[in-house]
Short mmCIF file of C-alpha atoms and ligand atoms in Angstrom, two decimals:
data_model
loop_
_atom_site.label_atom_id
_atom_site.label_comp_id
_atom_site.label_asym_id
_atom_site.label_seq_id
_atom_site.Cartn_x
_atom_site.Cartn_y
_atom_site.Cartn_z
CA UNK A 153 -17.05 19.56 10.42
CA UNK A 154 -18.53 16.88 12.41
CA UNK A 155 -16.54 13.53 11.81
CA UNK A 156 -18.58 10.10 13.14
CA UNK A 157 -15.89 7.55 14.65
CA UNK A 158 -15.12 5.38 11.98
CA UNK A 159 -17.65 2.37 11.24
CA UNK A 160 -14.72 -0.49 11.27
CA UNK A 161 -13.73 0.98 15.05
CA UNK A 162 -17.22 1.60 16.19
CA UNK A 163 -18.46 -2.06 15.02
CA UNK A 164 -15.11 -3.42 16.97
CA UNK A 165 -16.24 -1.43 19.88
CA UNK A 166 -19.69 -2.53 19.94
CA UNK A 167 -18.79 -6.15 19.47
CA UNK A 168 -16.26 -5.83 22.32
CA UNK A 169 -19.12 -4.06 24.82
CA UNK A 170 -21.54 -7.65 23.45
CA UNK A 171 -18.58 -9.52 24.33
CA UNK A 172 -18.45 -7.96 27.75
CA UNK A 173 -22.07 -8.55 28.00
CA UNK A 174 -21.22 -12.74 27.61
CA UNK A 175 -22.67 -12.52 23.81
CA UNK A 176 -21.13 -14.87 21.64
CA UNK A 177 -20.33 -12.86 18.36
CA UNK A 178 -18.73 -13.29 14.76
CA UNK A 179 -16.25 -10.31 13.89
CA UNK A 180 -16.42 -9.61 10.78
CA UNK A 181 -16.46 -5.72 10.41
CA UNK A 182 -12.59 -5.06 11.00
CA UNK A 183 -9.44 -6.02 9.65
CA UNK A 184 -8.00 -7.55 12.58
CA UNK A 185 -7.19 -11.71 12.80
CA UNK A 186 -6.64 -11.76 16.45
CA UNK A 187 -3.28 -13.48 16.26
CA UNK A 188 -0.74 -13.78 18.60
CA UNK A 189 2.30 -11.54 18.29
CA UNK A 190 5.04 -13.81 16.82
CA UNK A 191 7.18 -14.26 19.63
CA UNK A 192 10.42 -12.79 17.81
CA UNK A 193 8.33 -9.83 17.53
CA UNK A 194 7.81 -9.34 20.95
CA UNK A 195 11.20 -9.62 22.05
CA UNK A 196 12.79 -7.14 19.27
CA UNK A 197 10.08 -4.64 20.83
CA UNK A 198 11.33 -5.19 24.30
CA UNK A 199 14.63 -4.95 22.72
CA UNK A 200 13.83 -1.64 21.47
CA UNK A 201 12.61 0.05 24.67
CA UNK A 202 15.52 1.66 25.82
CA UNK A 203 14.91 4.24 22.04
CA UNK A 204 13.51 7.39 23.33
CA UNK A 205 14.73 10.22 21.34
CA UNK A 206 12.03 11.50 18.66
CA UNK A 207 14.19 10.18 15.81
CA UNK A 208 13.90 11.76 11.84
CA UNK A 209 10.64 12.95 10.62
CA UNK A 210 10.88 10.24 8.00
CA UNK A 211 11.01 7.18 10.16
CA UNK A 212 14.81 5.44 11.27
CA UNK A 213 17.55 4.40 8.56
CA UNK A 214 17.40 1.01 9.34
CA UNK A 215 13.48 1.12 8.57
CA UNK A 216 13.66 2.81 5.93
CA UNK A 217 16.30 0.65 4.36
CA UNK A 218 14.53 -2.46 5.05
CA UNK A 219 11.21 -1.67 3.65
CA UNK A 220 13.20 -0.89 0.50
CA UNK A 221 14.45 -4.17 0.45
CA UNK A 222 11.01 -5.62 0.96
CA UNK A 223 9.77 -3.82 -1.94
CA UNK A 224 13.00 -4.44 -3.94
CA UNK A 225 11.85 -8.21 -3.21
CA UNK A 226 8.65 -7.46 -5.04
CA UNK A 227 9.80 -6.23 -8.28
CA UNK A 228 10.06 -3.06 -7.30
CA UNK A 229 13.69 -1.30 -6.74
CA UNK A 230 13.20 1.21 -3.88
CA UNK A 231 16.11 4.09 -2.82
CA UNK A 232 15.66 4.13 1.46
CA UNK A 233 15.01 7.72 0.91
CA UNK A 234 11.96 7.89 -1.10
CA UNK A 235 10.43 5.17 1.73
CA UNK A 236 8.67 7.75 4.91
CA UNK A 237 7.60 5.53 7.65
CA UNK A 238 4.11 7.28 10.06
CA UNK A 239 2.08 5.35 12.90
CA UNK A 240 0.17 3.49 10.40
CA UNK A 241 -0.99 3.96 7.00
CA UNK A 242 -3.65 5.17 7.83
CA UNK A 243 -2.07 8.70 9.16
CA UNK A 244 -0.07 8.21 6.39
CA UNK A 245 -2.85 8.10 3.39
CA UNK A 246 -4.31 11.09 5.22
CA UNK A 247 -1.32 13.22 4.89
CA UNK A 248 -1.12 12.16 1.56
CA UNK A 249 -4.54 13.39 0.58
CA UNK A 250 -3.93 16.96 2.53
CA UNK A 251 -0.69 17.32 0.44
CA UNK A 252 -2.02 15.99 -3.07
CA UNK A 253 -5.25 18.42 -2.65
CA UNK A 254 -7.89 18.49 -5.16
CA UNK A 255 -10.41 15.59 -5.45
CA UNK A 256 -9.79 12.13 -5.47
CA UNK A 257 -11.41 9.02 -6.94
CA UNK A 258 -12.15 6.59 -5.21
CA UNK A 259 -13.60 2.71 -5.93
CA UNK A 260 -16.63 2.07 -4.39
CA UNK A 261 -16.85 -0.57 -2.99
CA UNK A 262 -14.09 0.06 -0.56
CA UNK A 263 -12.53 0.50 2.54
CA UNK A 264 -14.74 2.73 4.49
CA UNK A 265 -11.20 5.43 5.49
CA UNK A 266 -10.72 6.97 2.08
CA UNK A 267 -13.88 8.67 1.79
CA UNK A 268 -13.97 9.72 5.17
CA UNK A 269 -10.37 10.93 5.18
CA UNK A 270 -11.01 12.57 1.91
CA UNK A 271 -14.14 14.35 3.21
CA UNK A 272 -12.14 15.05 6.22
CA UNK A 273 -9.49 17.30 4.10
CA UNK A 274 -12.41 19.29 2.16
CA UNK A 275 -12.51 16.85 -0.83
CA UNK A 276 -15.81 16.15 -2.36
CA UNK A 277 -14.39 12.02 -3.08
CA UNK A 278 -15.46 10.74 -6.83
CA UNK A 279 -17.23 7.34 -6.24
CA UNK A 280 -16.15 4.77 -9.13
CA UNK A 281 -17.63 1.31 -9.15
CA UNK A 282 -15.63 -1.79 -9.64
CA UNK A 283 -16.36 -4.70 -11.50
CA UNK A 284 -16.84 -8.03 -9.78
CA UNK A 285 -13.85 -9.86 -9.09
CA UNK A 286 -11.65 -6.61 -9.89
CA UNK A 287 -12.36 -5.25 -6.26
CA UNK A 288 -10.38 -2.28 -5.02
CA UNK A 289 -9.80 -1.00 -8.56
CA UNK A 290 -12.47 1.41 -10.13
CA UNK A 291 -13.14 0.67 -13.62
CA UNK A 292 -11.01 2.10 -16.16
CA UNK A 293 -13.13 3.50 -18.38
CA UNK A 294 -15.47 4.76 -15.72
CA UNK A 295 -12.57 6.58 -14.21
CA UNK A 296 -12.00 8.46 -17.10
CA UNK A 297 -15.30 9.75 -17.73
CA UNK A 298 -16.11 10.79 -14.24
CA UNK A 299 -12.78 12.19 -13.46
CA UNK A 300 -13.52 13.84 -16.99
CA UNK A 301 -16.60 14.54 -16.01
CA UNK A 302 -16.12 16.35 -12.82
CA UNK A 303 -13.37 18.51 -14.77
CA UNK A 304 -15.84 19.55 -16.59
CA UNK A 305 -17.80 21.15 -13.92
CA UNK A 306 -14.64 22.82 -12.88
CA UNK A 307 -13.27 20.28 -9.99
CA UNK A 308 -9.91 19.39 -9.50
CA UNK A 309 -8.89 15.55 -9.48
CA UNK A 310 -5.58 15.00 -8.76
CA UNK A 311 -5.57 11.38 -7.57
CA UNK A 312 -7.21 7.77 -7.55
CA UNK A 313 -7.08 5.32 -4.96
CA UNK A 314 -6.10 1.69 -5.31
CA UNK A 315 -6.51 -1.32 -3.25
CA UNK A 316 -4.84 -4.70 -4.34
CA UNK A 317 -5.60 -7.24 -2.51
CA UNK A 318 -8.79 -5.16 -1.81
CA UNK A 319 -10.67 -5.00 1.27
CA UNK A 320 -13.39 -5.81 1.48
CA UNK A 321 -14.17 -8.11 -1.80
CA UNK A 322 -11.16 -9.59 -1.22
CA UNK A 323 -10.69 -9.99 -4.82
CA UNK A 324 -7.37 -8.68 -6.44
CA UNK A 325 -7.40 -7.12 -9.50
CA UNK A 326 -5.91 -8.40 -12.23
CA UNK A 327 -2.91 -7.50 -14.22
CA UNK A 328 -5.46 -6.08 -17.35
CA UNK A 329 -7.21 -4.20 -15.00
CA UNK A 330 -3.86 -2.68 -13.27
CA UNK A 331 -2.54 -1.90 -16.55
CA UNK A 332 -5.13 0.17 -17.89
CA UNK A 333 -5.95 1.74 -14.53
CA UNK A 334 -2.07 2.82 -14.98
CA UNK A 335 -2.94 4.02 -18.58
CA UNK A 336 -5.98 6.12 -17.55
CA UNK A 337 -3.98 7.78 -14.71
CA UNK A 338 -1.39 8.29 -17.06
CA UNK A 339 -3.33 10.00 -19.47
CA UNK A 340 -5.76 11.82 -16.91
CA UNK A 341 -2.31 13.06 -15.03
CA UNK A 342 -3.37 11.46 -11.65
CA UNK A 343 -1.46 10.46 -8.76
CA UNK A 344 -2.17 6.56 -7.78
CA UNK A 345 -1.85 5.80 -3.99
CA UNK A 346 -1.74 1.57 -3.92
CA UNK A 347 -2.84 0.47 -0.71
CA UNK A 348 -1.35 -2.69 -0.52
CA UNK A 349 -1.49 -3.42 3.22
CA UNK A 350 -3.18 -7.10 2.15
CA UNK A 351 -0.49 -8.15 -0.60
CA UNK A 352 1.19 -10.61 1.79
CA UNK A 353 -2.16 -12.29 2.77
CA UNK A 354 -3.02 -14.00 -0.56
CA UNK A 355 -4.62 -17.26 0.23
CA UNK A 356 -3.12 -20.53 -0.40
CA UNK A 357 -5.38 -23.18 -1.33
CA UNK A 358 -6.70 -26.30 -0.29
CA UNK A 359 -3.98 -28.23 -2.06
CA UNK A 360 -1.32 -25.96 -0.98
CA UNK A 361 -1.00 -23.62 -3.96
CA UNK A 362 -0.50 -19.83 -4.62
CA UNK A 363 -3.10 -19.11 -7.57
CA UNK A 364 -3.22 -15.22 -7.24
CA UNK A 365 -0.21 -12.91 -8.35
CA UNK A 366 -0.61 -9.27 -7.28
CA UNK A 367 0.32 -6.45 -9.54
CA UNK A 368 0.90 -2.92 -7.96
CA UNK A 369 -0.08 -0.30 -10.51
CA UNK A 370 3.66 0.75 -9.83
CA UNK A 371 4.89 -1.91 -12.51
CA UNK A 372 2.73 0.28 -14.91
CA UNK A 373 2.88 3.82 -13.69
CA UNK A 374 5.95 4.17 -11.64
CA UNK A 375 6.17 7.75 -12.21
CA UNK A 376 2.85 8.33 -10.46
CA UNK A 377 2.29 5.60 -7.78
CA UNK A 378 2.47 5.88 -4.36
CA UNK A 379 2.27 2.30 -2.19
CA UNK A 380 1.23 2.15 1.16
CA UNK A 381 1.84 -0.56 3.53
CA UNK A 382 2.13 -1.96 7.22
CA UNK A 383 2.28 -5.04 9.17
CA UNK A 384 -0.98 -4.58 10.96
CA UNK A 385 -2.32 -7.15 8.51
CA UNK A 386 0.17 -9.35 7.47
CA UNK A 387 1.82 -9.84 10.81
CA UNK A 388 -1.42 -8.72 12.95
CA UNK A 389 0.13 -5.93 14.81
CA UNK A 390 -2.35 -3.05 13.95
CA UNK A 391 -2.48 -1.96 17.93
CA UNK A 392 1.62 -1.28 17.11
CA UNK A 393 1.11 1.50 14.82
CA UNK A 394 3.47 1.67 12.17
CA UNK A 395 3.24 1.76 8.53
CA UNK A 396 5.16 2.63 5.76
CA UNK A 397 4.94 4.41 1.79
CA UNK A 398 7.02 4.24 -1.03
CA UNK A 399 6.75 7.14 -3.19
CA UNK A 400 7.89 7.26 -6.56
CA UNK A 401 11.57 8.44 -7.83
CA UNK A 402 10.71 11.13 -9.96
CA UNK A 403 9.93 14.82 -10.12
CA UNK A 404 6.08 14.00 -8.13
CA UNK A 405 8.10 12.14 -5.63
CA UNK A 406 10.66 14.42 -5.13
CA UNK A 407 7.73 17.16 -4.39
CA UNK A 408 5.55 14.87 -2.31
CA UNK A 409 8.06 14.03 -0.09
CA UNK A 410 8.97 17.42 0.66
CA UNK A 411 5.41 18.19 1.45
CA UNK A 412 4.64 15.01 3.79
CA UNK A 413 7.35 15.41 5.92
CA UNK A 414 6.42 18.47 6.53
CA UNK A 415 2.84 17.67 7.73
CA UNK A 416 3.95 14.80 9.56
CA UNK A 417 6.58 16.01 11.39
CA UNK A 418 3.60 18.52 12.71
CA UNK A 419 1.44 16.37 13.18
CA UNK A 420 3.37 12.73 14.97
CA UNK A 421 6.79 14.33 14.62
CA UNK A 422 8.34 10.87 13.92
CA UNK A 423 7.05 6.72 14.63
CA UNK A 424 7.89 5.25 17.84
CA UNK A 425 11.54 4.27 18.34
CA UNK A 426 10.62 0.89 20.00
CA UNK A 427 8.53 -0.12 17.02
CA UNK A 428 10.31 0.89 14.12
CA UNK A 429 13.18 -1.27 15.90
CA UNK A 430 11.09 -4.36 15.56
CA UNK A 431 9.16 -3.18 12.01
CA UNK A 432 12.98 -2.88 10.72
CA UNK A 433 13.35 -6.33 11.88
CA UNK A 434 10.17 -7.31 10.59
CA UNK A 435 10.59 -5.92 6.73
CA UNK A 436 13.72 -8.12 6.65
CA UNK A 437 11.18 -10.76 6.00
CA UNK A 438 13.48 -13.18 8.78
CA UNK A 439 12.15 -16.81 7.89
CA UNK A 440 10.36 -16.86 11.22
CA UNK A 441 8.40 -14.29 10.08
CA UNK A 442 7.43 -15.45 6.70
CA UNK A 443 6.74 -18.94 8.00
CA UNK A 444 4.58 -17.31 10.09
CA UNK A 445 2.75 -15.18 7.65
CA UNK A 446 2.77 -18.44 5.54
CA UNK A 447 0.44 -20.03 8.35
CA UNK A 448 -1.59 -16.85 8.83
CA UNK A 449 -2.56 -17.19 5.20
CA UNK A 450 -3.36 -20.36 4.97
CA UNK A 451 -5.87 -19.93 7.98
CA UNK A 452 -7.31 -16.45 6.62
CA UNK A 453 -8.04 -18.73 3.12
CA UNK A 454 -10.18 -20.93 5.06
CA UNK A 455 -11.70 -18.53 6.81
CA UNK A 456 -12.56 -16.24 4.02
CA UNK A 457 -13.78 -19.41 1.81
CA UNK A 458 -15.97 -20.77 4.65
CA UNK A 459 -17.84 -17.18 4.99
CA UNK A 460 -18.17 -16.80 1.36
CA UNK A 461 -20.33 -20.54 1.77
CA UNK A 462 -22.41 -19.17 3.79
CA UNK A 463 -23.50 -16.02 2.27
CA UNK A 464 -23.54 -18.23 -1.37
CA UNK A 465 -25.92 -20.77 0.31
CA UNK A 466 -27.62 -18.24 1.60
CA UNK A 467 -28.52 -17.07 -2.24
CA UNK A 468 -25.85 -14.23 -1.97
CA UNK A 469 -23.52 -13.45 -5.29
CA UNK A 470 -19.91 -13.55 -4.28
CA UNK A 471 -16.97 -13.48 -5.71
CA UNK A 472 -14.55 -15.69 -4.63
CA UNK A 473 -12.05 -14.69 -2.07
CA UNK A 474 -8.47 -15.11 -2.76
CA UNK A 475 -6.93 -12.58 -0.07
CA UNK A 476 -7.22 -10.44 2.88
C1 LIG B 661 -7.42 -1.46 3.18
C2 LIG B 661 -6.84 -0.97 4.46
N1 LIG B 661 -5.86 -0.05 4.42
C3 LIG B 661 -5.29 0.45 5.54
C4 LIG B 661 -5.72 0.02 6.79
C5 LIG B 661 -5.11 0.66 8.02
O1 LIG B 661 -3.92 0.14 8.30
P1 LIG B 661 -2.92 0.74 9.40
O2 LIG B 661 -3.10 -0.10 10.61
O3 LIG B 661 -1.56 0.59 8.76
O4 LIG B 661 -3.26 2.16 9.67
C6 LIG B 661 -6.73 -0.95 6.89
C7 LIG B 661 -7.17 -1.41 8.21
O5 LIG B 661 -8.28 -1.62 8.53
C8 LIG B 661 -7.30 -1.44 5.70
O6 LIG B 661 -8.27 -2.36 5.73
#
């Protein structure tokens, strides 16, 4: 199969090569701020260096432990050993997809990776529009007929993917929408995978305030939900490579993790010890660090609301940003 580079890495390479040319440009293809590294960062990775055995397959203890507390912060109680840490979530979501098999459904409008990845693993990927303001959620009731649908005709579905806070709308679904998603997975028997990469980057507003709660569709469907997550958004370190799922504590779980660790430790064998020393850090949510995505939020609200102007004056629908 022939596999095109992916169109959020070929846009950042063509606006780097019009950079190089002197070209004044906009970026506003990929899901990178260009923020510094917080300087705490930077020294628990130089702290780090000296790590140069592989490590487990699953990612370090201390990792492991900490992005259970993060989630545990969340509402969500995590054991350290249902957490498996890979170099990104994107490798991550891939393995998933090779170990869930079957089709998957996927909302459309989303990020470009799922189809592509699900393609990529011999999936035909079930397209499922979104309503406005619900991005990175497929409709409900769509869902179920066109996963019904397609059983019809014979096809597997095994799983649906979720973004909240979606890229790109922006949007994050709310809690009616996550709750019945959770109810038609339930009752369709799928797996959800809940990218929530974004759920640190909800926007403040003007006046200062927090408007948006997110709701993982693991509040709803713990059985069945698998989140994925990183700091290559919250804490702009994608170049760093390291992300992190939490799969559920139950029979799935049990199976899935079996199964992942087994293609990743094929495929990246375990994250890099230097990182995972500063990502346990980092999932500790240190007040540096949450200060710091505090700021980052604030300036990716007024970002996203000053773009969404534009296109509105421009006679563009859009709904109205409120993270990523
Ligand atoms: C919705 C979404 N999920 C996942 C990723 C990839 O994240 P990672 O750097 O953890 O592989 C991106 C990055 O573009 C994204 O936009």
């Amino acid at each position: 199969m022939t596999v095109t580079v992916s169109a959020t890495l070929a846009v950042n390479e063509a606006l780097n090569e019009k950079r190089r040319q002197g070209v004044r440009v906009l970026p506003l293809g990929f899901g990178e701020a260009g923020l510094p590294v917080h300087p705490v960062m930077r020294d628990r990775l130089s702290a780090g260096n000296g790590a140069n055995a592989y490590g487990p397959v699953a990612g370090s203890a201390a990792l492991r432990e900490a992005a259970a507390g993060y989630w545990g912060r969340r509402g969500l109680p995590t054991e350290p050993d249902m957490v498996i840490a890979g170099p990104g979530s994107k490798p991550l979501l891939y393995s998933l997809l090779l170990e869930i098999g079957g089709d998957t459904a996927i909302a459309a409008p989303s990020w470009v990776s799922y189809a592509a990845q699900s393609r990529l693993v011999g999936q035909r990927p079930i397209m499922v529009p979104t309503a406005t303001g619900q991005g990175g959620v497929p409709q409900p009731d769509l869902l179920h007929a066109a996963v019904t649908d397609a059983r019809e005709q014979g096809r597997t579905v095994n799983a649906v993917v979720v973004t909240v806070p979606d890229n790109p709308t922006g949007t994050v679904a709310d809690v009616e929408t996550v709750r019945r998603l959770a109810e038609v997975a339930r009752e369709l028997d799928l797996l959800i995978i809940s990218d929530e990469i974004y759920r640190d980057l909800v926007h403040v507003d003007a006046q200062g305030t927090e408007r948006t709660v997110v709701h993982s569709p693991a509040e709803y469907a713990p059985e069945r939900t698998v989140i994925s997550t990183g700091l290559s958004k919250n804490l702009a370190l994608g170049g760093w490579r390291i992300g992190v799922l939490r799969l559920p504590d139950s029979e799935i779980g049990h199976r899935l993790r079996g199964g992942l660790l087994g293609v990743a430790s094929e495929i990246w064998s375990s994250p890099a010890a230097p990182v995972q020393e500063a990502a346990s850090y980092a999932f500790t949510e240190p007040t540096e660090l949450v200060d710091h995505v505090d700021r980052s939020r604030r300036l990716h609200g007024i970002v996203a609301r000053a773009v969404a102007d534009v296109f509105t004056r421009a006679g563009a629908t859009v709904a109205n940003p409120c993270a990523a």
